[in-house]
mmCIF file of C-alpha atoms in Angstrom:
data_model
loop_
_atom_site.group_PDB
_atom_site.id
_atom_site.type_symbol
_atom_site.label_atom_id
_atom_site.label_comp_id
_atom_site.label_asym_id
_atom_site.label_seq_id
_atom_site.Cartn_x
_atom_site.Cartn_y
_atom_site.Cartn_z
ATOM 1 C CA MET A 129 -20.942 -1.137 0.309
ATOM 2 C CA SER A 130 -20.162 1.933 0.605
ATOM 3 C CA GLN A 131 -16.877 1.479 2.425
ATOM 4 C CA PHE A 132 -15.663 -0.549 -0.455
ATOM 5 C CA ASN A 133 -16.222 2.187 -2.592
ATOM 6 C CA ASP A 134 -14.945 5.572 -0.186
ATOM 7 C CA TYR A 135 -12.000 3.325 0.098
ATOM 8 C CA TYR A 136 -10.776 3.905 -4.099
ATOM 9 C CA ALA A 137 -12.991 7.057 -4.445
ATOM 10 C CA ASN A 138 -10.644 10.228 -5.151
ATOM 11 C CA LYS A 139 -11.858 12.732 -2.513
ATOM 12 C CA GLY A 140 -12.699 15.885 -3.976
ATOM 13 C CA GLU A 141 -11.269 16.766 -7.470
ATOM 14 C CA GLY A 142 -11.734 12.978 -9.743
ATOM 15 C CA GLY A 143 -13.428 9.698 -8.227
ATOM 16 C CA GLY A 144 -13.785 5.853 -8.850
ATOM 17 C CA GLY A 145 -10.491 5.589 -8.472
ATOM 18 C CA TYR A 146 -8.994 7.234 -11.147
ATOM 19 C CA VAL A 147 -6.222 9.808 -11.552
ATOM 20 C CA GLN A 148 -8.018 13.213 -12.832
ATOM 21 C CA SER A 149 -6.664 13.762 -16.274
ATOM 22 C CA PRO A 150 -3.275 15.307 -16.192
ATOM 23 C CA PHE A 151 -3.727 17.577 -19.144
ATOM 24 C CA SER A 152 -5.607 20.452 -17.662
ATOM 25 C CA SER A 153 -2.061 21.871 -16.477
ATOM 26 C CA PRO A 154 1.007 21.235 -18.518
ATOM 27 C CA GLY A 155 4.556 19.704 -17.243
ATOM 28 C CA GLY A 156 5.223 19.292 -14.360
ATOM 29 C CA GLY A 157 2.491 20.467 -12.951
ATOM 30 C CA ALA A 158 0.189 18.258 -14.708
ATOM 31 C CA ARG A 159 2.595 15.364 -13.241
ATOM 32 C CA ARG A 160 2.194 16.818 -9.618
ATOM 33 C CA GLN A 161 -1.079 16.855 -9.988
ATOM 34 C CA ALA A 162 -2.050 13.005 -11.594
ATOM 35 C CA ALA A 163 0.467 11.699 -9.007
ATOM 36 C CA GLN A 164 -1.800 14.125 -5.392
ATOM 37 C CA HIS A 165 -4.826 11.383 -6.362
ATOM 38 C CA ALA A 166 -3.406 9.051 -6.701
ATOM 39 C CA LEU A 167 -3.520 6.354 -4.029
ATOM 40 C CA ARG A 168 -1.094 4.023 -3.308
ATOM 41 C CA PRO A 169 -0.794 1.190 -1.024
ATOM 42 C CA VAL A 170 2.258 1.418 1.703
ATOM 43 C CA SER A 171 3.953 -0.471 4.397
ATOM 44 C CA ILE A 172 5.368 1.456 7.166
ATOM 45 C CA LYS A 173 8.911 1.354 5.822
ATOM 46 C CA GLN A 174 8.190 2.357 2.120
ATOM 47 C CA LEU A 175 7.149 5.604 4.140
ATOM 48 C CA LEU A 176 10.256 5.394 7.057
ATOM 49 C CA SER A 177 12.296 5.957 3.815
ATOM 50 C CA ALA A 178 10.130 8.749 2.181
ATOM 51 C CA THR A 179 12.274 10.969 1.084
ATOM 52 C CA GLN A 180 11.535 15.439 0.437
ATOM 53 C CA VAL A 181 13.891 17.299 -1.206
ATOM 54 C CA HIS A 182 12.863 20.297 1.308
ATOM 55 C CA ALA A 183 10.615 21.230 4.362
ATOM 56 C CA ASP A 184 8.030 22.283 1.834
ATOM 57 C CA ALA A 185 7.884 19.220 -0.731
ATOM 58 C CA GLU A 186 6.238 15.997 -1.961
ATOM 59 C CA PHE A 187 6.761 13.084 -0.417
ATOM 60 C CA LYS A 188 8.286 10.487 -2.792
ATOM 61 C CA ILE A 189 9.026 7.184 -1.807
ATOM 62 C CA ASP A 190 11.032 4.903 -4.615
ATOM 63 C CA ASP A 191 11.491 8.047 -6.527
ATOM 64 C CA LEU A 192 7.630 8.179 -7.365
ATOM 65 C CA GLU A 193 5.907 10.988 -5.758
ATOM 66 C CA VAL A 194 2.434 10.151 -3.391
ATOM 67 C CA GLY A 195 0.242 11.381 -2.549
ATOM 68 C CA GLN A 196 -2.424 9.112 -0.942
ATOM 69 C CA ILE A 197 -1.111 6.305 1.144
ATOM 70 C CA THR A 198 -3.316 3.956 2.229
ATOM 71 C CA LEU A 199 -1.687 1.271 5.472
ATOM 72 C CA VAL A 200 -3.018 -1.232 7.091
ATOM 73 C CA ALA A 201 -1.524 -1.723 11.033
ATOM 74 C CA HIS A 202 -1.963 -2.717 13.905
ATOM 75 C CA VAL A 203 -2.538 0.973 16.364
ATOM 76 C CA VAL A 204 -0.064 0.366 19.380
ATOM 77 C CA GLU A 205 -1.178 3.463 21.511
ATOM 78 C CA VAL A 206 -3.760 6.121 21.357
ATOM 79 C CA ARG A 207 -3.519 9.524 22.279
ATOM 80 C CA ASN A 208 -5.687 11.177 22.592
ATOM 81 C CA GLN A 209 -5.949 15.169 22.363
ATOM 82 C CA THR A 210 -8.371 17.954 22.278
ATOM 83 C CA THR A 211 -8.712 18.568 18.718
ATOM 84 C CA ASN A 212 -7.161 15.317 16.950
ATOM 85 C CA CYS A 213 -6.393 11.963 17.913
ATOM 86 C CA THR A 214 -2.625 10.065 17.595
ATOM 87 C CA TYR A 215 -2.441 6.835 16.842
ATOM 88 C CA THR A 216 1.120 4.880 16.646
ATOM 89 C CA LEU A 217 0.884 2.679 14.273
ATOM 90 C CA ASP A 218 3.406 -0.647 13.775
ATOM 91 C CA ASP A 219 2.652 -3.432 10.795
ATOM 92 C CA GLY A 220 5.736 -5.609 11.603
ATOM 93 C CA THR A 221 8.107 -3.380 9.468
ATOM 94 C CA GLY A 222 8.368 -0.359 11.876
ATOM 95 C CA ARG A 223 6.094 1.810 13.418
ATOM 96 C CA TYR A 224 4.233 5.719 12.669
ATOM 97 C CA GLU A 225 2.755 8.298 12.879
ATOM 98 C CA ALA A 226 -1.223 8.704 11.899
ATOM 99 C CA ARG A 227 -3.196 12.779 13.357
ATOM 100 C CA HIS A 228 -6.700 12.188 12.629
ATOM 101 C CA TRP A 229 -7.837 15.602 12.777
ATOM 102 C CA ALA A 230 -12.204 14.623 13.237
ATOM 103 C CA ASP A 231 -14.612 14.412 16.009
ATOM 104 C CA THR A 232 -15.131 12.181 18.012
ATOM 105 C CA SER A 233 -18.101 12.919 20.149
ATOM 106 C CA ASP A 234 -20.313 10.946 17.657
ATOM 107 C CA GLN A 235 -18.412 8.240 16.499
ATOM 108 C CA LYS A 236 -19.764 4.767 17.193
ATOM 109 C CA GLU A 237 -18.883 2.241 18.922
ATOM 110 C CA GLU A 238 -18.026 0.176 16.838
ATOM 111 C CA ASP A 239 -16.101 2.830 14.548
ATOM 112 C CA VAL A 240 -14.477 3.537 17.865
ATOM 113 C CA ILE A 241 -10.048 2.863 17.584
ATOM 114 C CA ARG A 242 -9.056 1.200 20.177
ATOM 115 C CA GLU A 243 -5.331 -0.099 20.555
ATOM 116 C CA ASN A 244 -3.830 -4.222 20.292
ATOM 117 C CA THR A 245 -6.709 -3.808 17.484
ATOM 118 C CA TYR A 246 -6.154 -3.594 13.731
ATOM 119 C CA VAL A 247 -6.629 -0.495 11.138
ATOM 120 C CA ARG A 248 -7.205 1.349 7.932
ATOM 121 C CA VAL A 249 -5.721 4.240 7.503
ATOM 122 C CA MET A 250 -6.215 6.285 4.907
ATOM 123 C CA GLY A 251 -3.936 9.253 4.223
ATOM 124 C CA GLY A 252 -1.529 11.852 2.818
ATOM 125 C CA LEU A 253 2.019 12.769 4.053
ATOM 126 C CA LYS A 254 2.876 15.187 6.109
ATOM 127 C CA SER A 255 6.174 17.140 7.851
ATOM 128 C CA PHE A 256 5.948 19.548 11.435
ATOM 129 C CA SER A 257 8.950 20.120 13.605
ATOM 130 C CA GLY A 258 11.351 17.706 11.333
ATOM 131 C CA LYS A 259 9.554 14.819 12.229
ATOM 132 C CA HIS A 260 6.766 12.980 9.227
ATOM 133 C CA TYR A 261 3.428 11.793 10.411
ATOM 134 C CA ILE A 262 1.016 11.341 8.164
ATOM 135 C CA ASN A 263 -2.274 13.233 8.020
ATOM 136 C CA ALA A 264 -4.959 10.610 8.595
ATOM 137 C CA THR A 265 -7.845 11.246 6.715
ATOM 138 C CA HIS A 266 -9.768 8.082 7.275
ATOM 139 C CA VAL A 267 -9.418 5.299 10.262
ATOM 140 C CA ARG A 268 -11.611 2.638 11.046
ATOM 141 C CA PRO A 269 -11.518 -0.739 12.386
ATOM 142 C CA CYS A 270 -10.817 -4.009 10.007
ATOM 143 C CA LYS A 271 -13.370 -5.775 10.015
ATOM 144 C CA ASP A 272 -12.637 -8.973 8.107
ATOM 145 C CA SER A 273 -9.268 -10.743 9.984
ATOM 146 C CA HIS A 274 -7.856 -10.971 6.845
ATOM 147 C CA GLU A 275 -8.034 -7.422 5.730
ATOM 148 C CA PRO A 276 -4.549 -6.739 7.082
ATOM 149 C CA TYR A 277 -2.821 -10.109 5.152
ATOM 150 C CA PHE A 278 -4.685 -8.304 1.361
ATOM 151 C CA HIS A 279 -2.501 -4.768 2.104
ATOM 152 C CA LYS A 280 0.893 -7.052 2.671
ATOM 153 C CA LEU A 281 -0.130 -8.341 -0.915
ATOM 154 C CA ASP A 282 -1.327 -5.529 -2.363
ATOM 155 C CA THR A 283 1.549 -3.601 -1.298
ATOM 156 C CA MET A 284 4.025 -6.041 -3.098
ATOM 157 C CA THR A 285 1.825 -5.686 -5.684
ATOM 158 C CA VAL A 286 1.478 -1.958 -6.442
ATOM 159 C CA SER A 287 5.411 -1.833 -5.631
ATOM 160 C CA LEU A 288 5.915 -3.949 -8.095
ATOM 161 C CA ILE A 289 4.170 -2.860 -10.730
ATOM 162 C CA LEU A 290 5.506 0.514 -10.571
ATOM 163 C CA LYS A 291 8.950 -0.907 -10.743
ATOM 164 C CA HIS A 292 7.710 -3.130 -13.382
ATOM 165 C CA GLY A 293 5.349 -1.945 -15.396
ATOM 166 C CA LEU A 294 1.567 -4.499 -15.691
ATOM 167 C CA PRO A 295 2.901 -8.255 -16.708
ATOM 168 C CA GLY A 296 2.489 -8.847 -20.456
ATOM 169 C CA GLN A 297 2.982 -5.260 -21.206
ATOM 170 C CA PRO A 298 6.505 -4.674 -22.882
ATOM 171 C CA ARG A 299 9.731 -3.566 -20.617
ATOM 172 C CA ALA A 300 9.656 -0.241 -21.923
ATOM 173 C CA GLY A 301 5.870 0.052 -21.030
ATOM 174 C CA ASN A 302 8.067 0.258 -17.450
ATOM 175 C CA HIS A 303 5.909 3.843 -15.283
ATOM 176 C CA ALA A 304 8.207 3.472 -12.405
ATOM 177 C CA ALA A 305 11.432 3.733 -14.891
ATOM 178 C CA SER A 306 10.241 6.732 -15.595
ATOM 179 C CA GLY A 307 9.134 8.396 -13.102
ATOM 180 C CA ASN A 308 5.913 9.475 -14.941
ATOM 181 C CA PRO A 309 3.552 9.260 -11.432
ATOM 182 C CA ASN A 310 1.049 7.772 -13.575
ATOM 183 C CA GLY A 311 2.247 5.025 -13.351
ATOM 184 C CA ALA A 312 0.337 4.404 -9.213
ATOM 185 C CA SER A 313 -2.391 4.654 -11.773
ATOM 186 C CA ALA A 314 -1.712 1.399 -12.339
ATOM 187 C CA TYR A 315 -3.634 0.267 -9.778
ATOM 188 C CA THR A 316 -7.289 1.968 -11.040
ATOM 189 C CA ALA A 317 -9.480 -0.532 -12.983
ATOM 190 C CA GLN A 318 -8.897 0.515 -16.208
ATOM 191 C CA ALA A 319 -5.283 -0.557 -16.272
ATOM 192 C CA SER A 320 -5.556 -2.854 -14.029
ATOM 193 C CA THR A 321 -7.326 -6.642 -16.296
ATOM 194 C CA ALA A 322 -4.201 -8.195 -18.477
ATOM 195 C CA GLY A 323 -4.383 -6.307 -21.951
ATOM 196 C CA GLY A 324 -6.334 -3.814 -20.496
ATOM 197 C CA VAL A 325 -4.559 -0.919 -22.942
ATOM 198 C CA ASN A 326 -5.572 -2.415 -26.139
ATOM 199 C CA ASP A 327 -9.095 -3.219 -25.921
ATOM 200 C CA GLN A 328 -8.954 0.397 -24.093
ATOM 201 C CA TRP A 329 -7.427 1.287 -27.445
ATOM 202 C CA SER A 330 -9.825 -0.882 -30.225
ATOM 203 C CA GLY A 331 -12.199 1.718 -31.161
ATOM 204 C CA LEU A 332 -9.558 4.052 -31.979
ATOM 205 C CA PRO A 333 -8.416 5.377 -35.684
ATOM 206 C CA ASP A 334 -5.703 2.726 -36.775
ATOM 207 C CA LEU A 335 -3.902 6.904 -36.681
ATOM 208 C CA GLN A 336 -4.214 6.960 -33.811
ATOM 209 C CA GLN A 337 -3.475 3.907 -32.375
ATOM 210 C CA ARG A 338 -0.235 3.044 -34.137
ATOM 211 C CA ILE A 339 0.555 7.075 -31.981
ATOM 212 C CA LEU A 340 -0.128 4.711 -29.013
ATOM 213 C CA ARG A 341 1.468 1.523 -29.727
ATOM 214 C CA PHE A 342 4.596 4.021 -30.935
ATOM 215 C CA ILE A 343 4.853 5.557 -27.537
ATOM 216 C CA LEU A 344 4.429 2.367 -25.817
ATOM 217 C CA ALA A 345 7.253 0.692 -27.058
ATOM 218 C CA GLN A 346 9.835 3.968 -26.302
ATOM 219 C CA PRO A 347 12.273 2.407 -23.382
ATOM 220 C CA ASN A 348 12.444 5.855 -22.136
ATOM 221 C CA ARG A 349 9.269 8.370 -21.221
ATOM 222 C CA GLN A 350 11.255 9.880 -19.013
ATOM 223 C CA ASP A 351 10.853 13.465 -20.683
ATOM 224 C CA GLY A 352 7.989 11.829 -22.789
ATOM 225 C CA ILE A 353 8.021 11.470 -27.522
ATOM 226 C CA PRO A 354 8.886 14.849 -29.082
ATOM 227 C CA VAL A 355 6.135 14.987 -31.687
ATOM 228 C CA THR A 356 9.057 14.844 -34.486
ATOM 229 C CA ALA A 357 10.184 11.845 -33.284
ATOM 230 C CA ILE A 358 6.441 10.290 -33.331
ATOM 231 C CA ALA A 359 6.461 11.700 -36.513
ATOM 232 C CA ARG A 360 9.373 10.174 -38.111
ATOM 233 C CA ALA A 361 7.737 7.210 -37.334
ATOM 234 C CA ILE A 362 4.526 6.863 -38.384
ATOM 235 C CA GLY A 363 5.258 8.835 -41.835
ATOM 236 C CA GLY A 364 1.943 10.706 -43.456
ATOM 237 C CA GLN A 365 1.306 14.084 -42.338
ATOM 238 C CA ALA A 366 1.967 16.197 -40.341
ATOM 239 C CA ALA A 367 -0.960 18.550 -39.777
ATOM 240 C CA GLU A 368 -2.686 14.733 -39.290
ATOM 241 C CA ILE A 369 -0.058 13.420 -37.058
ATOM 242 C CA SER A 370 -0.646 17.019 -34.853
ATOM 243 C CA GLU A 371 -4.350 16.562 -35.683
ATOM 244 C CA ALA A 372 -4.190 12.843 -34.421
ATOM 245 C CA LEU A 373 -2.783 13.710 -30.914
ATOM 246 C CA ASP A 374 -4.723 16.734 -30.369
ATOM 247 C CA ILE A 375 -7.384 14.463 -30.833
ATOM 248 C CA LEU A 376 -5.761 12.703 -28.093
ATOM 249 C CA LEU A 377 -5.383 15.040 -25.503
ATOM 250 C CA ASP A 378 -8.505 15.655 -25.570
ATOM 251 C CA GLU A 379 -9.536 12.665 -24.956
ATOM 252 C CA GLY A 380 -6.716 11.378 -22.396
ATOM 253 C CA HIS A 381 -4.909 9.299 -24.035
ATOM 254 C CA VAL A 382 -2.025 11.084 -24.362
ATOM 255 C CA TYR A 383 -0.734 14.681 -22.403
ATOM 256 C CA THR A 384 2.155 17.578 -22.758
ATOM 257 C CA THR A 385 4.836 17.009 -20.016
ATOM 258 C CA MET A 386 7.833 19.122 -20.680
ATOM 259 C CA ASP A 387 6.534 21.404 -23.493
ATOM 260 C CA ASP A 388 3.605 20.693 -25.380
ATOM 261 C CA THR A 389 5.838 19.631 -28.439
ATOM 262 C CA HIS A 390 6.876 16.555 -26.228
ATOM 263 C CA PHE A 391 3.678 13.584 -25.050
ATOM 264 C CA ASP A 392 3.556 10.911 -22.991
ATOM 265 C CA LEU A 393 0.317 8.183 -21.895
ATOM 266 C CA ALA A 394 -1.819 8.662 -19.549
ATOM 267 C CA LEU A 395 -2.204 5.283 -17.718
ATOM 268 C CA MET B 243 17.061 5.383 16.066
ATOM 269 C CA SER B 244 16.363 1.473 14.802
ATOM 270 C CA GLN B 245 13.095 1.035 14.384
ATOM 271 C CA PRO B 246 11.514 -1.759 15.256
ATOM 272 C CA THR B 247 10.449 -5.163 13.463
ATOM 273 C CA HIS B 248 8.516 -8.248 13.248
ATOM 274 C CA THR B 249 8.578 -10.398 10.840
ATOM 275 C CA LEU B 250 5.370 -12.585 10.085
ATOM 276 C CA VAL B 251 6.347 -16.009 10.485
ATOM 277 C CA ASN B 252 4.590 -19.680 10.814
ATOM 278 C CA SER B 253 5.692 -22.798 13.538
ATOM 279 C CA ALA B 254 9.462 -23.820 11.063
ATOM 280 C CA ARG B 255 10.461 -20.129 10.319
ATOM 281 C CA LEU B 256 10.645 -19.954 14.438
ATOM 282 C CA LEU B 257 14.111 -21.218 14.051
ATOM 283 C CA ASP B 258 14.959 -18.320 12.234
ATOM 284 C CA HIS B 259 14.411 -16.378 14.749
ATOM 285 C CA ILE B 260 15.764 -17.475 17.930
ATOM 286 C CA GLY B 261 15.325 -14.251 20.528
ATOM 287 C CA GLN B 262 14.611 -11.756 17.195
ATOM 288 C CA THR B 263 10.489 -10.655 18.468
ATOM 289 C CA VAL B 264 7.927 -11.679 15.465
ATOM 290 C CA ARG B 265 4.591 -12.643 14.530
ATOM 291 C CA LEU B 266 3.098 -15.935 14.583
ATOM 292 C CA THR B 267 -1.147 -15.973 13.766
ATOM 293 C CA GLY B 268 -3.245 -19.408 14.075
ATOM 294 C CA LEU B 269 -5.800 -21.046 15.863
ATOM 295 C CA VAL B 270 -6.033 -20.520 19.699
ATOM 296 C CA LEU B 271 -6.111 -24.946 20.047
ATOM 297 C CA LEU B 272 -5.771 -24.070 24.518
ATOM 298 C CA ARG B 273 -6.102 -21.230 26.735
ATOM 299 C CA ASN B 274 -4.612 -21.812 29.665
ATOM 300 C CA THR B 275 -4.852 -19.458 32.867
ATOM 301 C CA GLU B 276 -3.368 -21.220 35.816
ATOM 302 C CA ASP B 277 0.337 -21.510 34.351
ATOM 303 C CA LYS B 278 -0.555 -17.841 31.585
ATOM 304 C CA GLU B 279 0.196 -19.763 28.817
ATOM 305 C CA LEU B 280 -1.967 -19.943 24.944
ATOM 306 C CA LEU B 281 -1.541 -23.159 22.420
ATOM 307 C CA VAL B 282 -1.145 -22.331 19.399
ATOM 308 C CA LYS B 283 -1.197 -24.018 15.572
ATOM 309 C CA ALA B 284 0.290 -21.604 13.461
ATOM 310 C CA SER B 285 -0.942 -20.973 9.710
ATOM 311 C CA ASP B 286 1.686 -23.521 8.611
ATOM 312 C CA ASP B 287 -0.512 -26.233 10.985
ATOM 313 C CA GLY B 288 2.701 -26.122 13.207
ATOM 314 C CA LYS B 289 2.161 -26.340 17.024
ATOM 315 C CA VAL B 290 3.692 -23.584 19.049
ATOM 316 C CA ARG B 291 3.261 -23.206 22.704
ATOM 317 C CA VAL B 292 3.107 -19.587 23.571
ATOM 318 C CA ALA B 293 3.769 -18.080 26.942
ATOM 319 C CA LEU B 294 2.115 -14.356 28.747
ATOM 320 C CA ASP B 295 3.063 -11.768 31.086
ATOM 321 C CA ASP B 296 -0.739 -11.444 31.937
ATOM 322 C CA VAL B 297 -4.349 -13.642 31.610
ATOM 323 C CA THR B 298 -5.293 -10.083 30.136
ATOM 324 C CA GLN B 299 -3.523 -11.597 26.770
ATOM 325 C CA ILE B 300 -5.740 -14.301 26.764
ATOM 326 C CA PRO B 301 -7.807 -14.368 23.536
ATOM 327 C CA GLN B 302 -11.636 -14.535 23.661
ATOM 328 C CA SER B 303 -11.201 -15.304 19.085
ATOM 329 C CA ALA B 304 -10.715 -18.018 17.925
ATOM 330 C CA TYR B 305 -8.030 -16.190 16.302
ATOM 331 C CA ALA B 306 -5.045 -14.108 17.683
ATOM 332 C CA GLU B 307 -2.255 -12.924 16.411
ATOM 333 C CA ILE B 308 0.903 -13.402 18.754
ATOM 334 C CA VAL B 309 3.857 -10.564 18.759
ATOM 335 C CA GLY B 310 6.360 -11.618 20.816
ATOM 336 C CA GLU B 311 9.634 -12.808 21.763
ATOM 337 C CA VAL B 312 10.860 -16.326 19.611
ATOM 338 C CA VAL B 313 11.889 -18.154 22.709
ATOM 339 C CA LYS B 314 14.119 -21.923 22.905
ATOM 340 C CA SER B 315 11.920 -23.787 25.917
ATOM 341 C CA GLY B 316 13.083 -26.991 26.366
ATOM 342 C CA ASP B 317 13.766 -29.291 22.641
ATOM 343 C CA ALA B 318 10.771 -26.390 21.361
ATOM 344 C CA LEU B 319 10.602 -23.276 20.658
ATOM 345 C CA ALA B 320 7.960 -21.360 21.427
ATOM 346 C CA VAL B 321 7.049 -16.924 21.804
ATOM 347 C CA GLN B 322 7.126 -14.924 25.029
ATOM 348 C CA ALA B 323 3.985 -12.514 24.035
ATOM 349 C CA LYS B 324 4.475 -8.908 25.157
ATOM 350 C CA HIS B 325 0.747 -8.071 22.102
ATOM 351 C CA VAL B 326 -2.096 -10.331 21.564
ATOM 352 C CA ILE B 327 -4.664 -9.102 18.447
ATOM 353 C CA GLU B 328 -7.927 -10.300 18.210
ATOM 354 C CA THR B 329 -8.486 -11.590 15.203
ATOM 355 C CA GLY B 330 -11.308 -12.462 15.173
ATOM 356 C CA ASP B 331 -13.569 -16.368 14.735
ATOM 357 C CA MET B 332 -12.667 -16.943 10.733
ATOM 358 C CA LEU B 333 -9.273 -16.309 9.007
ATOM 359 C CA ASP B 334 -8.059 -18.511 6.152
ATOM 360 C CA LEU B 335 -4.671 -19.941 7.724
ATOM 361 C CA SER B 336 -3.874 -21.078 4.303
ATOM 362 C CA LEU B 337 -3.539 -16.890 3.147
ATOM 363 C CA VAL B 338 -1.940 -16.134 6.135
ATOM 364 C CA ASP B 339 0.986 -18.927 5.402
ATOM 365 C CA PHE B 340 0.698 -17.584 1.756
ATOM 366 C CA VAL B 341 2.256 -14.301 3.442
ATOM 367 C CA VAL B 342 3.972 -15.510 5.651
ATOM 368 C CA GLU B 343 6.854 -16.688 2.928
ATOM 369 C CA ALA B 344 5.689 -14.411 0.562
ATOM 370 C CA GLY B 345 7.313 -12.155 2.575
ATOM 371 C CA TYR B 346 10.165 -14.546 2.857
ATOM 372 C CA ASN B 347 10.985 -13.965 -1.295
ATOM 373 C CA PRO B 348 13.718 -11.723 -1.833
ATOM 374 C CA ARG B 349 11.563 -10.307 -5.588
ATOM 375 C CA LEU B 350 7.851 -10.281 -3.150
ATOM 376 C CA ALA B 351 9.356 -8.486 -0.236
ATOM 377 C CA ARG B 352 11.208 -5.267 -1.136
ATOM 378 C CA ALA B 353 8.731 -3.084 0.101
ATOM 379 C CA TRP B 354 8.512 -5.399 3.848
#
């Protein structure tokens, strides 16, 4: 169903809901790039609590950078303007505006957005003249009456995963505490299956697996794990450790954080 | 400026929200155009009377979500509707009730 695929597909770069590999840019740039390609289900309460250090900075929800968001809410008001439509949305936790710049002249009747109906909105957060709103890239009516309830549970689940990590994973794998935006990618299919992490690594050589498990077990990965700490814990030749890390980096299992000597898991 | 918040409730939870605006989803059992009223079976199977402002609010679908204020009506509680949202002819009320109760769990409902 194309609608389902559109829900999880990243537009532009990457696809299939996976976060684009962050190792194409070093340090904070990689982190921001990863966050911008993640899609997070949110409530209006969370949008209202989103913070921005300055007008051009990225928005953060619960101290995590937010890229694209998805929201299901009831349309209280529709204002059609020349170049865009503005929707006032209410999901029971507050009201928020979404602006959708789109040509609706050839819109099908079933896709028309009406007041007093539920819609799904996808887009990014924007700020203009001190007012925040959703810059909507997709707005569609909810055709299944269960969708608002699914979205509420979806939001709860993702918020808990970002705060506490995936169920079954060690507490040390707390992506939210580390501020790792790849925590948002925990909502991708790759990381969403129980034991998925171990299955993903089972085909790798022993040294690479030991490196990955060591990084995963560290309590504080906010700035990444230095290669010296990895070498000290794993033992063996420095050249072998370095080569293994290069391979893991090339294959997207790890990425560099604050500099080329600090690594974190790309989960 | 404070934001309007409307908790998703079932019939049992109405007691916690007297005077507040809530969202109640249920099966529309009766439509009374003369008295501008509905009788709705909530997600926990409790029956709730809904007072409407206008007959145009009467939903045509089997299920509806009522956004309105909880008011006392004699010995019972009723909902004075502000918005009525048609939610189609097929809805799993046990799912709705699960979501209602999850909203009261402080561990789960941080985002809500």
